[in-house]
Amino acid sequence: MSQPSPRKWFHTATIYQIYPSSFRDTTASGLGDLAGIISKVDYIASLGVDAVWLSPCYKSPNVDMGYDISDYRAIDPRYGSIGNIERLVQELRKRGIRLLLDLVVNHTSNQHPWFQESKSNKHHPKRNWYIWRPGRTEVVDGKEVKLPPNNWASLFTGSVWHYDEATDEWYLHIFDYRQPDLNWENPDLRKAVYADMRFWLDKGVAGFRMDVINMISKPTELPDAPGTEQYQHAAGLYCNGPHVHEYLQEMRREVLDRYPDIVAVGEAPFTSDPAVVRAYVEPERKELSALLLYDIFDLDSGPGGKFTAGDWTLKDLKGIVCKWQRALSFSSGAWQTVFLESHDAARSVSRFGDRTVANREKVAKMLAMLETTLSGTLCIFQGQELGLTNLSDEVPIEEYPDVETQNMYRTLKEARQLFARDGEKEVDMSDVAEQVRLKAREHGRQPIPWDASKPHAGFSECKGKTWTPMNTDAAVCDVASQEQDADSVLNFWRRMLKLRGKEAETLCFGDFEAVGEVDDEPVFAYWRRGKEARTILVVLNMTAQDGVRFRLPMGGVYELLACTDPGKRVAGEGVGETPENGGQDIWLGAYEGLGMGVTSQR
Ligand code: ISL
């Protein structure tokens, strides 16, 4: 086990993720822009966050909403200009907030000049900047059929290989075929990426969130993945590959360490082994600051992928939290992130609680209490601070614009049609539709409702529709009304972030211990213990059940630091009266959460 690292700013930081397309539109185009973000910097600062992570707004044909970049050094004119980024850096800096950009270098757009050159002929010096292979062939009914080089499945359905007729070779794409994977084995490519990174760091950017950074090193042989499916899920082969650590250490030496106080948060899907994670984040290895891990996001995926129903229980959710809190703590010398939402997920209120009008706020506050009392760099996604819910069921699924949703829905439908009785093309997709309504990325990508009294809730003045659907009913939970309400979800987040700052010694640097067994019971309770700081006990009722009993552990004096239901309890009041009264019962309402300072405990 490695030693705790020197303390850095990001250990206590909260990062606010902004999805530029959906934050604020100033041009009446229906799509958010950088000027819109600049116009809201005071709002961002009012949350009490330390950094902003901006999802991509580089030049892009937008097949995957900017995660397909055609020029790393240009801002897409739909969002603004480089000047807007420079201004954003300044405006945020004035308010003590740093700007992180998204670094998407596992793949580019197929429109990137690098790919255009690579594709132009087999002998071009950039051919090897991407992953090209000859295909396989098979004779079917006397005819030669071309087959991809291996059986890997793309994460956006189908094969990871796309055939290029002109050169009679295939290139690899883990995501859409318009997102070809870069070949990190090529040192010239790596140098070019580092130069593009420096371009932004020189402009005062404080670091990067690194998209699928654990996928940049593929096994050179590209072996078939085990299994009998035509296209086989192969993340076990292309994630955490043979040279990934070498490349990241090189990136640190060549780029990141040349700038002060940089943060590098790597995205690492399909990675659940703490030993594998530690190899990226132990400070002496000089790779990344922390990883974004996906156990919670993948919790409700079913056997046929995200849009099939998954079975999960509270015990699973609690278990994942406990696992990572124990495995990666400051005292054990490895850091982590804490997050429940991003642009890749549905809204946490709808996924983990319920979105009834009665419970929405309660769930949102309970989850806010959970996240703000765990250790790790906290990443909150825009709109989460408002307790936004999933899209309402009135929005037809055909209007969901995401490439992932549409590809997966179509693929599942085609598979069903294939197995349907002759001629029957109307297959039942209601179960898939239900999963889309629960988990599609569009739910997180809804525009921010600034003011419900205005068209498009103040997000945009466009005449027609916004680029992606948004809830416009009474449940929009807009910023304007939440600003007026001291007990709103928004103001609860602000209070919790203040508390997190004040109690950072315990909540950020302290250790974690669950109270009792991790089980399916409604309550999740845990201790946070800091060195030379008071212990905090967090008690959360994670269900809609009212009147849930929790027995305060013996021998403590409990002072309420935070509560989700101020009508019922008052922060600052004692909960357990005296040490002798330890062991007393408290009763929790639906989704109620309590954070208690413990001044003495056996
Ligand atoms: O979104 C997902 C599941 O719904 C994930 O599988 C996601 O594709 C994965 O976490 C990688 O995400 C990142 O890279 C993708 C992009 O589509 C995502 O938006 C991005 O966060 C390709 O760049």
XYZ file of C-alpha atoms and ligand atoms in Angstrom:
625
model
C 0.000 0.000 0.000
C 1.394 3.381 -0.945
C 1.754 6.419 1.324
C -0.652 9.358 1.383
C 0.363 11.916 -1.187
C 1.006 15.556 -0.434
C -2.327 17.331 -0.250
C -3.435 18.949 -3.468
C -6.276 21.316 -4.266
C -8.251 18.623 -6.042
C -8.512 16.474 -2.931
C -11.139 18.786 -1.499
C -12.467 19.996 -4.826
C -15.912 19.795 -6.306
C -15.952 19.771 -10.086
C -19.074 20.987 -11.854
C -19.546 19.358 -15.241
C -20.983 21.594 -17.915
C -22.462 20.109 -21.063
C -22.195 23.138 -23.344
C -25.015 22.156 -25.692
C -27.501 22.217 -22.840
C -26.376 24.955 -20.490
C -27.522 28.262 -21.974
C -28.165 29.364 -25.549
C -27.472 33.019 -26.387
C -28.000 32.835 -30.150
C -31.533 31.441 -30.317
C -30.183 28.407 -32.153
C -31.621 25.889 -29.708
C -28.086 24.767 -28.811
C -26.158 26.084 -25.815
C -22.942 28.040 -26.328
C -19.873 29.400 -24.574
C -21.266 32.917 -24.256
C -24.157 31.297 -22.404
C -21.763 29.713 -19.929
C -19.903 33.002 -19.469
C -23.221 34.715 -18.744
C -23.763 32.286 -15.855
C -20.390 32.313 -14.114
C -21.865 33.990 -11.051
C -24.408 31.209 -10.764
C -21.619 28.625 -11.067
C -19.607 30.417 -8.399
C -22.661 30.615 -6.128
C -22.745 26.827 -5.957
C -19.432 26.714 -4.141
C -17.604 24.562 -6.686
C -13.850 24.690 -7.301
C -13.583 23.717 -10.940
C -15.621 23.348 -14.097
C -15.197 20.423 -16.453
C -16.412 21.454 -19.850
C -17.570 18.661 -22.138
C -16.159 18.974 -25.666
C -16.938 22.003 -27.775
C -14.123 21.535 -30.256
C -14.715 21.410 -33.977
C -16.767 18.324 -34.672
C -19.284 16.891 -37.111
C -21.235 16.066 -33.945
C -21.998 12.438 -34.581
C -21.497 11.833 -30.852
C -22.158 15.343 -29.555
C -18.593 16.553 -29.812
C -16.896 13.344 -28.664
C -15.879 13.019 -32.309
C -13.354 15.809 -32.781
C -12.107 16.980 -36.156
C -9.739 19.685 -34.872
C -8.354 19.620 -31.334
C -7.256 23.243 -31.493
C -10.452 24.825 -32.768
C -13.759 25.592 -31.091
C -16.801 24.651 -33.110
C -18.375 27.911 -34.334
C -21.742 26.718 -33.035
C -20.335 27.135 -29.520
C -18.198 30.222 -30.072
C -14.472 30.783 -30.413
C -11.146 30.274 -28.719
C -11.570 33.826 -27.431
C -14.640 32.608 -25.508
C -12.563 29.901 -23.828
C -9.902 32.428 -22.864
C -12.586 34.680 -21.444
C -14.177 31.777 -19.582
C -10.814 30.887 -18.032
C -10.450 34.500 -16.849
C -13.983 34.909 -15.558
C -13.827 31.655 -13.655
C -10.374 32.411 -12.308
C -11.619 35.747 -10.926
C -14.052 33.684 -8.904
C -11.455 31.165 -7.754
C -12.635 28.449 -10.146
C -10.445 26.440 -12.523
C -11.393 25.211 -15.964
C -10.813 21.613 -17.093
C -11.317 20.586 -20.686
C -12.342 17.216 -22.030
C -9.495 15.398 -23.732
C -10.857 12.890 -26.240
C -7.826 11.127 -27.656
C -8.758 7.469 -27.806
C -10.349 8.367 -31.115
C -10.932 11.308 -33.435
C -13.694 12.100 -35.866
C -13.332 10.460 -39.270
C -13.286 14.071 -40.529
C -10.058 14.858 -38.658
C -7.270 15.623 -41.194
C -5.145 12.937 -39.494
C -7.708 10.314 -40.433
C -8.272 11.725 -43.881
C -4.537 11.387 -44.510
C -4.360 7.982 -42.882
C -7.159 6.763 -45.091
C -5.691 8.268 -48.263
C -3.332 5.363 -48.953
C -1.654 2.412 -47.280
C 1.786 4.002 -47.441
C 0.974 7.402 -46.058
C 3.157 8.255 -43.040
C -0.040 8.701 -40.989
C -1.494 5.329 -42.014
C -0.244 3.920 -38.767
C -1.771 6.712 -36.647
C -4.969 4.647 -36.682
C -5.524 0.911 -36.362
C -5.783 -0.680 -39.800
C -5.860 -4.406 -40.504
C -6.642 -6.653 -43.459
C -9.901 -8.529 -43.032
C -10.691 -12.229 -42.974
C -12.603 -14.044 -45.678
C -15.031 -16.906 -45.656
C -16.652 -18.782 -48.505
C -20.450 -18.809 -48.198
C -22.520 -20.532 -50.923
C -19.477 -20.560 -53.183
C -18.945 -16.825 -52.762
C -16.113 -15.130 -50.909
C -17.409 -12.958 -48.102
C -15.270 -10.319 -46.422
C -15.235 -10.439 -42.637
C -13.780 -8.047 -40.077
C -10.327 -8.824 -38.610
C -11.761 -9.941 -35.262
C -15.052 -10.412 -33.436
C -15.023 -7.381 -31.165
C -18.305 -5.516 -30.711
C -18.462 -1.753 -30.847
C -19.917 -0.064 -27.769
C -22.369 1.595 -30.121
C -23.444 -1.809 -31.606
C -22.157 -3.872 -34.542
C -18.502 -4.627 -35.223
C -15.605 -2.393 -34.108
C -14.288 -2.671 -37.671
C -15.268 -0.558 -40.653
C -14.309 -1.627 -44.155
C -12.512 0.818 -46.420
C -13.076 -0.173 -50.006
C -10.319 2.035 -51.475
C -7.504 0.302 -49.569
C -9.252 -3.019 -48.933
C -8.526 -2.786 -45.199
C -10.553 -2.283 -42.045
C -10.080 0.315 -39.321
C -10.983 -0.083 -35.691
C -13.579 2.051 -33.900
C -14.716 1.182 -30.394
C -17.538 3.698 -30.708
C -19.288 4.806 -33.912
C -17.611 4.083 -37.270
C -17.197 7.843 -37.590
C -14.959 7.757 -34.472
C -11.829 5.826 -35.562
C -9.454 4.804 -32.748
C -5.996 6.320 -32.692
C -2.970 4.063 -32.604
C -1.091 5.054 -29.463
C 1.725 2.664 -30.300
C 2.887 5.266 -32.784
C 5.234 7.765 -31.061
C 4.545 10.499 -33.634
C 0.860 10.329 -32.872
C 1.574 10.596 -29.159
C 3.753 13.657 -29.724
C 0.989 15.297 -31.756
C -1.530 14.677 -28.963
C 0.844 16.138 -26.378
C 1.303 19.250 -28.505
C -2.466 19.709 -28.689
C -2.699 19.346 -24.918
C -0.034 22.021 -24.402
C -1.976 24.340 -26.682
C -4.803 24.453 -24.119
C -2.670 24.347 -20.984
C -0.807 27.388 -22.278
C -4.143 29.176 -22.273
C -4.545 28.655 -18.554
C -6.617 25.503 -18.553
C -6.051 23.641 -15.253
C -6.182 20.088 -16.548
C -8.306 17.545 -18.309
C -11.011 14.999 -17.926
C -9.681 12.264 -20.177
C -12.266 10.400 -22.170
C -11.982 6.556 -22.068
C -8.306 6.921 -21.306
C -8.099 3.284 -20.209
C -8.807 2.211 -23.816
C -5.794 3.800 -25.507
C -3.599 0.683 -25.510
C -4.958 -2.300 -27.405
C -3.243 -5.676 -27.379
C -1.134 -5.637 -30.569
C -2.397 -9.028 -31.727
C -6.053 -7.939 -31.376
C -7.180 -11.473 -30.512
C -10.819 -12.559 -30.750
C -12.816 -12.086 -27.571
C -14.113 -15.313 -26.040
C -17.769 -16.109 -26.731
C -20.099 -17.188 -29.475
C -21.858 -13.952 -30.368
C -21.208 -12.618 -33.869
C -19.841 -9.458 -32.267
C -18.497 -10.078 -28.841
C -18.152 -7.543 -26.039
C -14.377 -7.147 -25.747
C -13.764 -4.484 -23.102
C -11.700 -7.032 -21.156
C -9.206 -6.906 -24.029
C -9.137 -3.256 -25.006
C -9.440 -1.681 -21.546
C -6.339 -1.294 -19.367
C -4.148 -2.654 -22.153
C -0.455 -3.535 -22.110
C 1.097 -0.063 -22.550
C -1.470 2.255 -21.005
C 0.666 3.062 -17.953
C 3.741 3.683 -20.048
C 1.807 6.183 -22.181
C 0.291 7.967 -19.205
C 3.660 8.282 -17.478
C 5.092 9.681 -20.672
C 2.173 12.145 -20.887
C 2.872 13.282 -17.334
C 6.565 13.826 -18.094
C 6.068 15.431 -21.471
C 3.070 17.594 -20.666
C 1.279 17.657 -17.340
C 4.259 17.976 -15.005
C 5.429 21.015 -16.899
C 2.489 23.008 -15.543
C 1.756 23.700 -11.899
C -1.204 22.166 -10.079
C -2.674 20.266 -12.990
C -5.450 17.767 -12.447
C -5.926 14.739 -14.705
C -9.160 12.834 -14.189
C -9.289 9.746 -16.357
C -12.441 8.032 -17.456
C -12.147 4.264 -17.035
C -15.223 2.254 -18.003
C -15.342 -1.513 -17.378
C -12.804 -1.339 -14.586
C -13.834 -2.765 -11.249
C -10.670 -4.182 -9.732
C -9.164 -1.869 -7.106
C -5.643 -3.136 -7.855
C -6.058 -2.167 -11.516
C -7.354 1.263 -10.491
C -4.558 1.884 -7.995
C -2.002 1.424 -10.760
C -3.365 4.588 -12.392
C -3.732 6.777 -9.335
C -1.025 5.996 -6.795
C 0.800 9.324 -6.704
C 4.317 7.904 -6.889
C 3.450 6.240 -10.209
C 2.943 9.703 -11.699
C -0.032 9.008 -13.913
C -3.499 10.353 -13.093
C -5.072 12.258 -10.205
C -8.189 10.061 -10.062
C -10.450 7.924 -12.220
C -14.112 8.099 -13.097
C -15.342 4.535 -12.479
C -18.542 2.961 -13.674
C -19.746 0.315 -11.227
C -22.689 2.494 -10.221
C -23.512 3.510 -13.775
C -23.514 -0.113 -14.912
C -25.531 -1.312 -11.932
C -28.854 -1.335 -13.741
C -27.669 -2.687 -17.109
C -29.245 -6.001 -18.039
C -27.728 -9.084 -19.694
C -28.417 -7.660 -23.166
C -26.835 -4.296 -22.349
C -28.010 -0.990 -21.026
C -31.475 -1.109 -22.567
C -32.386 -4.463 -21.121
C -33.687 -4.608 -17.576
C -31.102 -5.119 -14.873
C -31.762 -6.461 -11.424
C -30.197 -4.470 -8.697
C -30.821 -4.069 -5.042
C -29.962 -1.517 -2.423
C -27.373 -3.911 -1.116
C -25.575 -3.741 -4.479
C -25.569 0.038 -4.470
C -24.382 0.303 -0.876
C -21.805 -2.411 -1.569
C -20.262 -0.472 -4.459
C -19.998 2.682 -2.371
C -18.348 0.765 0.477
C -16.001 -1.098 -1.820
C -14.506 2.024 -3.385
C -14.502 4.112 -0.236
C -12.455 1.413 1.461
C -10.199 0.658 -1.476
C -9.210 4.218 -2.368
C -8.833 6.561 0.557
C -6.444 9.411 1.179
C -4.770 7.512 3.993
C -4.132 4.536 1.723
C -2.452 6.707 -0.889
C -4.896 6.419 -3.751
C -7.519 8.876 -4.758
C -10.913 8.603 -6.441
C -13.872 10.570 -7.753
C -17.428 10.520 -6.468
C -20.248 10.999 -8.953
C -23.759 9.801 -9.711
C -24.476 11.640 -12.934
C -22.875 12.798 -16.147
C -23.899 13.471 -19.737
C -23.728 9.686 -20.222
C -26.449 8.789 -17.772
C -30.017 9.377 -16.799
C -30.904 11.520 -13.818
C -30.012 9.968 -10.470
C -33.335 10.969 -8.895
C -35.186 8.850 -11.458
C -32.717 5.970 -11.392
C -32.165 5.559 -7.679
C -35.271 7.005 -6.134
C -38.563 8.022 -7.603
C -39.613 11.048 -9.539
C -43.039 11.531 -8.036
C -43.610 15.172 -7.290
C -43.872 14.256 -3.612
C -40.484 12.589 -3.438
C -38.329 14.254 -6.063
C -36.803 16.816 -3.728
C -36.334 14.306 -0.953
C -34.477 11.863 -3.172
C -32.321 14.613 -4.653
C -31.320 15.859 -1.204
C -30.650 12.393 0.150
C -28.376 11.630 -2.812
C -26.685 15.010 -2.388
C -25.990 14.118 1.220
C -24.589 10.762 0.159
C -22.208 12.268 -2.366
C -21.056 15.222 -0.292
C -20.145 12.998 2.645
C -17.954 10.538 0.724
C -14.269 10.973 0.078
C -13.028 11.676 -3.425
C -13.076 14.542 -5.858
C -16.769 15.231 -6.169
C -18.089 15.641 -9.706
C -21.575 17.024 -10.044
C -23.300 17.276 -13.362
C -25.217 20.388 -14.366
C -28.842 20.182 -13.303
C -28.109 17.685 -10.582
C -28.006 20.614 -8.173
C -31.632 21.250 -9.189
C -32.756 17.672 -8.693
C -33.734 17.340 -12.351
C -35.553 14.161 -13.295
C -35.703 12.106 -16.475
C -37.671 13.271 -19.502
C -41.386 12.911 -19.125
C -43.013 9.925 -20.826
C -44.774 12.223 -23.300
C -41.573 12.728 -25.282
C -41.598 10.116 -28.090
C -38.481 7.969 -28.207
C -38.053 8.802 -31.916
C -37.230 12.342 -30.730
C -34.302 11.151 -28.609
C -31.311 12.294 -30.689
C -28.430 10.321 -29.172
C -26.466 7.994 -31.444
C -26.203 5.438 -28.631
C -29.952 5.380 -27.950
C -30.916 5.177 -31.602
C -28.323 2.517 -32.505
C -29.166 0.328 -29.542
C -32.907 0.641 -29.998
C -32.631 -0.164 -33.707
C -30.306 -3.125 -33.137
C -32.570 -4.648 -30.504
C -35.583 -4.122 -32.767
C -33.863 -5.698 -35.765
C -32.833 -8.700 -33.683
C -36.434 -9.170 -32.600
C -37.693 -8.785 -36.157
C -35.256 -11.446 -37.281
C -36.690 -13.924 -34.812
C -40.302 -12.845 -35.285
C -42.718 -15.087 -37.167
C -42.689 -14.712 -40.968
C -43.707 -11.309 -42.160
C -44.328 -9.979 -38.682
C -42.534 -6.672 -38.532
C -44.401 -5.124 -35.612
C -42.443 -6.526 -32.713
C -43.118 -5.596 -29.101
C -40.513 -3.076 -27.955
C -42.329 -1.834 -24.866
C -39.786 -3.306 -22.448
C -36.912 -1.629 -24.311
C -38.831 1.652 -24.406
C -39.243 1.424 -20.660
C -35.480 1.036 -20.226
C -34.816 3.947 -22.570
C -37.131 6.061 -20.410
C -35.113 5.023 -17.406
C -31.531 5.109 -18.656
C -30.994 6.963 -21.941
C -28.335 9.648 -22.048
C -30.892 12.215 -23.229
C -32.270 12.477 -19.695
C -29.005 13.939 -18.445
C -28.576 16.035 -21.562
C -31.776 18.042 -21.134
C -31.258 21.802 -21.249
C -31.095 23.630 -17.923
C -34.417 25.229 -16.953
C -33.365 28.698 -15.830
C -36.791 30.244 -15.551
C -40.000 28.275 -16.064
C -41.997 31.401 -16.891
C -40.066 31.852 -20.142
C -40.173 29.868 -23.395
C -37.900 26.820 -23.238
C -37.637 27.606 -19.526
C -35.192 30.422 -20.264
C -32.624 28.100 -21.841
C -33.081 29.426 -25.357
C -35.065 31.980 -27.305
C -35.269 29.738 -30.357
C -38.530 29.634 -32.280
C -38.669 25.910 -32.837
C -37.448 23.026 -30.726
C -34.304 22.885 -28.643
C -31.619 20.488 -29.963
C -32.703 17.794 -27.529
C -36.006 17.517 -25.687
C -36.537 19.028 -22.277
C -39.240 18.812 -19.656
C -41.516 21.799 -19.850
C -44.206 20.738 -17.406
C -44.646 22.024 -13.882
C -41.920 19.715 -12.654
C -39.113 21.550 -14.431
C -37.572 22.606 -11.120
C -36.169 25.809 -12.575
C -33.340 27.831 -11.085
C -35.447 30.981 -10.633
C -37.921 29.397 -8.246
C -35.286 27.379 -6.411
C -33.310 30.570 -5.754
C -36.357 31.921 -3.878
C -36.811 28.860 -1.691
C -34.392 28.374 1.188
C -35.263 24.678 1.303
C -34.863 23.992 -2.403
C -32.603 21.249 -3.678
C -30.329 23.957 -5.065
C -29.884 25.610 -1.691
C -29.445 22.247 -0.025
C -26.526 21.476 -2.351
C -24.985 24.835 -1.518
C -25.248 24.108 2.202
C -23.837 20.620 1.814
C -20.883 21.868 -0.237
C -20.150 24.442 2.468
C -20.287 21.747 5.106
C -17.986 19.546 3.021
C -15.468 22.393 2.885
C -15.723 23.052 6.607
C -15.423 19.396 7.570
C -12.917 18.494 4.831
C -10.539 16.903 7.311
C -13.160 14.243 7.969
C -15.284 14.172 4.833
C -12.475 14.387 2.269
C -9.380 13.082 4.033
C -10.993 10.817 6.607
C -11.622 7.082 6.506
C -14.916 5.351 5.866
C -16.630 2.602 7.790
C -20.132 1.279 7.260
C -22.320 0.890 10.347
C -23.297 -2.767 10.575
C -23.783 -5.131 7.679
C -24.250 -3.943 4.109
C -27.761 -5.184 3.427
C -31.021 -4.514 1.632
C -32.541 -2.623 4.541
C -33.655 0.955 3.827
C -30.942 2.612 5.901
C -27.379 3.167 4.755
C -25.288 4.477 7.628
C -21.577 5.101 7.794
C -18.889 6.731 9.874
C -16.422 9.186 8.481
C -13.378 9.458 10.711
C -10.731 12.124 10.278
C -7.383 12.428 12.001
C -7.551 15.083 14.695
C -11.038 16.014 13.546
C -14.448 15.029 14.689
C -16.130 11.889 13.509
C -19.266 12.236 11.403
C -22.071 9.718 11.258
C -24.243 9.765 8.143
C -27.621 8.029 8.195
C -29.650 7.802 4.993
C -33.036 6.248 4.407
C -32.678 5.246 0.762
C -36.324 4.285 0.301
C -39.774 5.850 0.117
C -40.709 4.011 3.299
C -41.700 6.368 6.088
C -40.940 5.828 9.770
C -37.821 3.725 9.344
C -36.067 2.966 12.627
C -32.356 3.487 13.114
C -30.625 2.761 16.392
C -27.916 5.305 17.140
C -24.759 3.464 18.124
C -24.031 3.416 21.869
C -21.894 5.911 23.641
C -21.964 8.948 21.417
C -23.120 12.496 21.664
C -24.646 13.316 18.343
C -25.061 16.798 17.047
C -27.032 17.344 13.894
C -24.866 18.966 11.202
C -27.159 18.519 8.243
C -30.589 17.147 7.589
C -32.674 16.798 4.473
C -35.929 17.646 6.232
C -35.496 20.883 8.135
C -39.217 20.989 8.956
C -38.675 17.974 11.135
C -35.265 18.542 12.660
C -33.099 21.580 13.225
C -29.402 21.522 12.412
C -27.346 22.263 15.521
C -29.740 20.408 17.809
C -28.664 17.361 19.706
C -29.945 14.070 18.399
C -28.681 11.590 20.955
C -28.797 13.485 24.228
C -25.963 12.099 26.341
C -23.462 9.310 26.105
C -25.626 7.226 28.418
C -28.543 7.671 26.091
C -26.610 6.065 23.247
C -28.500 3.280 21.675
C -31.641 5.312 21.333
C -33.880 4.946 18.301
C -34.445 7.635 15.732
C -37.121 7.459 13.065
C -36.482 8.498 9.532
C -38.985 9.757 7.003
C -39.007 8.762 3.320
C -35.564 9.411 1.813
C -34.502 11.297 4.910
C -30.818 11.852 5.524
C -28.941 13.039 8.605
C -25.332 14.038 9.063
C -24.240 14.075 12.688
C -21.084 15.211 14.399
C -20.040 12.731 17.070
C -18.113 14.284 19.888
C -17.487 11.190 21.941
C -17.766 7.604 21.000
C -16.600 4.442 22.611
O -22.459 6.241 -22.350
C -22.201 5.104 -22.019
C -23.247 4.161 -21.656
O -24.459 4.745 -21.882
C -20.831 4.636 -21.873
O -20.644 3.335 -22.330
C -19.881 5.584 -22.572
O -19.921 5.383 -23.933
C -18.496 5.340 -22.046
O -18.517 5.619 -20.697
C -17.496 6.252 -22.722
O -17.930 7.569 -22.645
C -17.215 8.587 -23.259
O -16.794 8.271 -24.568
C -17.810 8.140 -25.561
C -18.858 9.241 -25.536
O -19.962 8.855 -26.285
C -19.288 9.573 -24.133
O -20.177 10.654 -24.147
C -18.058 9.851 -23.335
O -18.323 10.290 -22.034
C -17.069 8.175 -26.855
O -16.226 9.284 -26.867
